[in-house]
Amino acid sequence: MKKKWVTIALIVLLLVVVILAAGIGAMKISPTQVVAILFDRAGLHLPVAYDEGMANVLMHIRLPRVVMAVLIGAGLSVAGVAMQGLFRNPMADPGLIGISFGASLFAVLVIVVISALPAFAIDNLMSRYYLLSLFTFLGACITSFLIFRISRTNGKTMLVTLLLAGLAINGLCRAMIDLITYTADDQQLRNATIWTMGSLGGANWQIVLMLLPFILTPVLLLPSLAKSLNAFALGENEAAYLGINVKRLKTLIIVLATLAVGASVAVAGIIGFVGLIVPHIVRTISGNDHRSLLLNSALAGSALLTLADVCSRTLIAPAELPIGIVTAVLGAPVFVMLLLKQKKQLRTVQS
């Protein structure tokens, strides 16, 4: 019953955050006006006054950005839950262990190198973003499989090895990104910089529609693996004894998680710590059961990233703060807290 009410509360929170975020900006639109405009587009009239300029700003500028924040927040959060379940460790954030930087490396490779080749000269926006998504997905997949192999010792995931391998992969990818951007022209350098810092500034309905299948696929399919993830938490051998195809489960989790991460990086760049702090917060509220953890994390991640985007476009207005900086400022203290908690638990076990 408690888990049900947590889910309902998160749904309400997300709706409130979306309505408020859609109205915040240079042109202020009240929550009632936001609701009235949306209802009018659905054919239902509310007795609330607004002008056409407000409607255009909401429908063509604010709402696509809010929807993209909701999708990416949900995708990164469920990817974080899935990776933490796979590694059986709450530190396994896609950005922290190098997956996001691996995806970003391939994105920068497309922006600077591949797109300059005549064979890949694509004028259609959707086609370019699908190409970018494909390459970032490949980069995320390669990185995640590499990290998974390095961190495994005698069938167990070693936390120290996981973090060190992630640090090494991040450093290597960052160096390669710097090398590639060093050879880029001004426009390519600007685009690559946006990807590495994270931004939702380029949101529009066309990009949202492109992003939709890449995010909805893992968000909808990963909950079907919730029972298997619960069993996997007991250990790989125990999960196998319960009739779970462990190899197939690992492959599905990695593919679905990296699909969400790759698509997010393709349209918004590196947005760190969402996949780390959101599952941790949700676990403290509703427990470790993946049947509720995945859904609640998707809702909480959507709300968190939408709020972070509001901060990124209002804190230093009219300029815009990269959203990756905002999430890093929020997430770094939580990461330190998790490390201290792990240290305390280790001391308790040893004593």
Short mmCIF file of N, CA and C in Angstrom, two decimals, residues 10 31 50 81 101 107 113 159 170 179 221 244 259 268 308 313:
data_model
loop_
_atom_site.label_atom_id
_atom_site.label_comp_id
_atom_site.label_asym_id
_atom_site.label_seq_id
_atom_site.Cartn_x
_atom_site.Cartn_y
_atom_site.Cartn_z
N LEU A 10 4.39 10.62 -6.63
CA LEU A 10 5.37 10.99 -7.65
C LEU A 10 4.70 11.42 -8.95
N PRO A 31 0.24 28.91 -13.96
CA PRO A 31 -0.17 27.50 -14.06
C PRO A 31 -1.58 27.34 -14.64
N TYR A 50 -5.75 34.30 -21.85
CA TYR A 50 -4.35 34.27 -22.26
C TYR A 50 -4.29 34.78 -23.69
N VAL A 81 18.99 2.46 -12.52
CA VAL A 81 18.45 1.33 -11.74
C VAL A 81 18.91 0.01 -12.35
N PHE A 101 30.35 8.99 -21.15
CA PHE A 101 31.49 9.54 -21.88
C PHE A 101 31.82 8.69 -23.11
N ALA A 107 29.51 10.40 -30.23
CA ALA A 107 28.72 11.53 -30.72
C ALA A 107 29.63 12.61 -31.30
N VAL A 113 33.96 14.31 -37.31
CA VAL A 113 34.68 13.53 -38.32
C VAL A 113 33.74 12.92 -39.36
N LEU A 159 33.83 -3.21 -6.34
CA LEU A 159 33.51 -1.79 -6.33
C LEU A 159 34.73 -0.94 -6.71
N ASN A 170 36.57 7.19 -18.44
CA ASN A 170 36.21 8.61 -18.56
C ASN A 170 37.41 9.45 -19.01
N LEU A 179 41.11 15.54 -28.30
CA LEU A 179 41.93 15.39 -29.50
C LEU A 179 41.11 15.64 -30.76
N LEU A 221 10.14 -1.66 -21.24
CA LEU A 221 10.56 -3.06 -21.23
C LEU A 221 11.33 -3.45 -19.96
N ILE A 244 16.44 -18.48 -14.07
CA ILE A 244 16.65 -17.26 -14.86
C ILE A 244 17.85 -17.46 -15.78
N LEU A 259 20.75 1.90 -24.57
CA LEU A 259 19.86 2.53 -25.55
C LEU A 259 19.35 3.86 -25.00
N ALA A 268 21.15 15.55 -25.95
CA ALA A 268 21.36 16.50 -24.85
C ALA A 268 22.78 16.49 -24.30
N ALA A 308 15.90 20.67 -12.75
CA ALA A 308 17.27 21.06 -13.06
C ALA A 308 17.32 21.93 -14.31
N ARG A 313 18.10 27.39 -17.00
CA ARG A 313 17.69 28.51 -17.86
C ARG A 313 17.22 29.74 -17.10
#
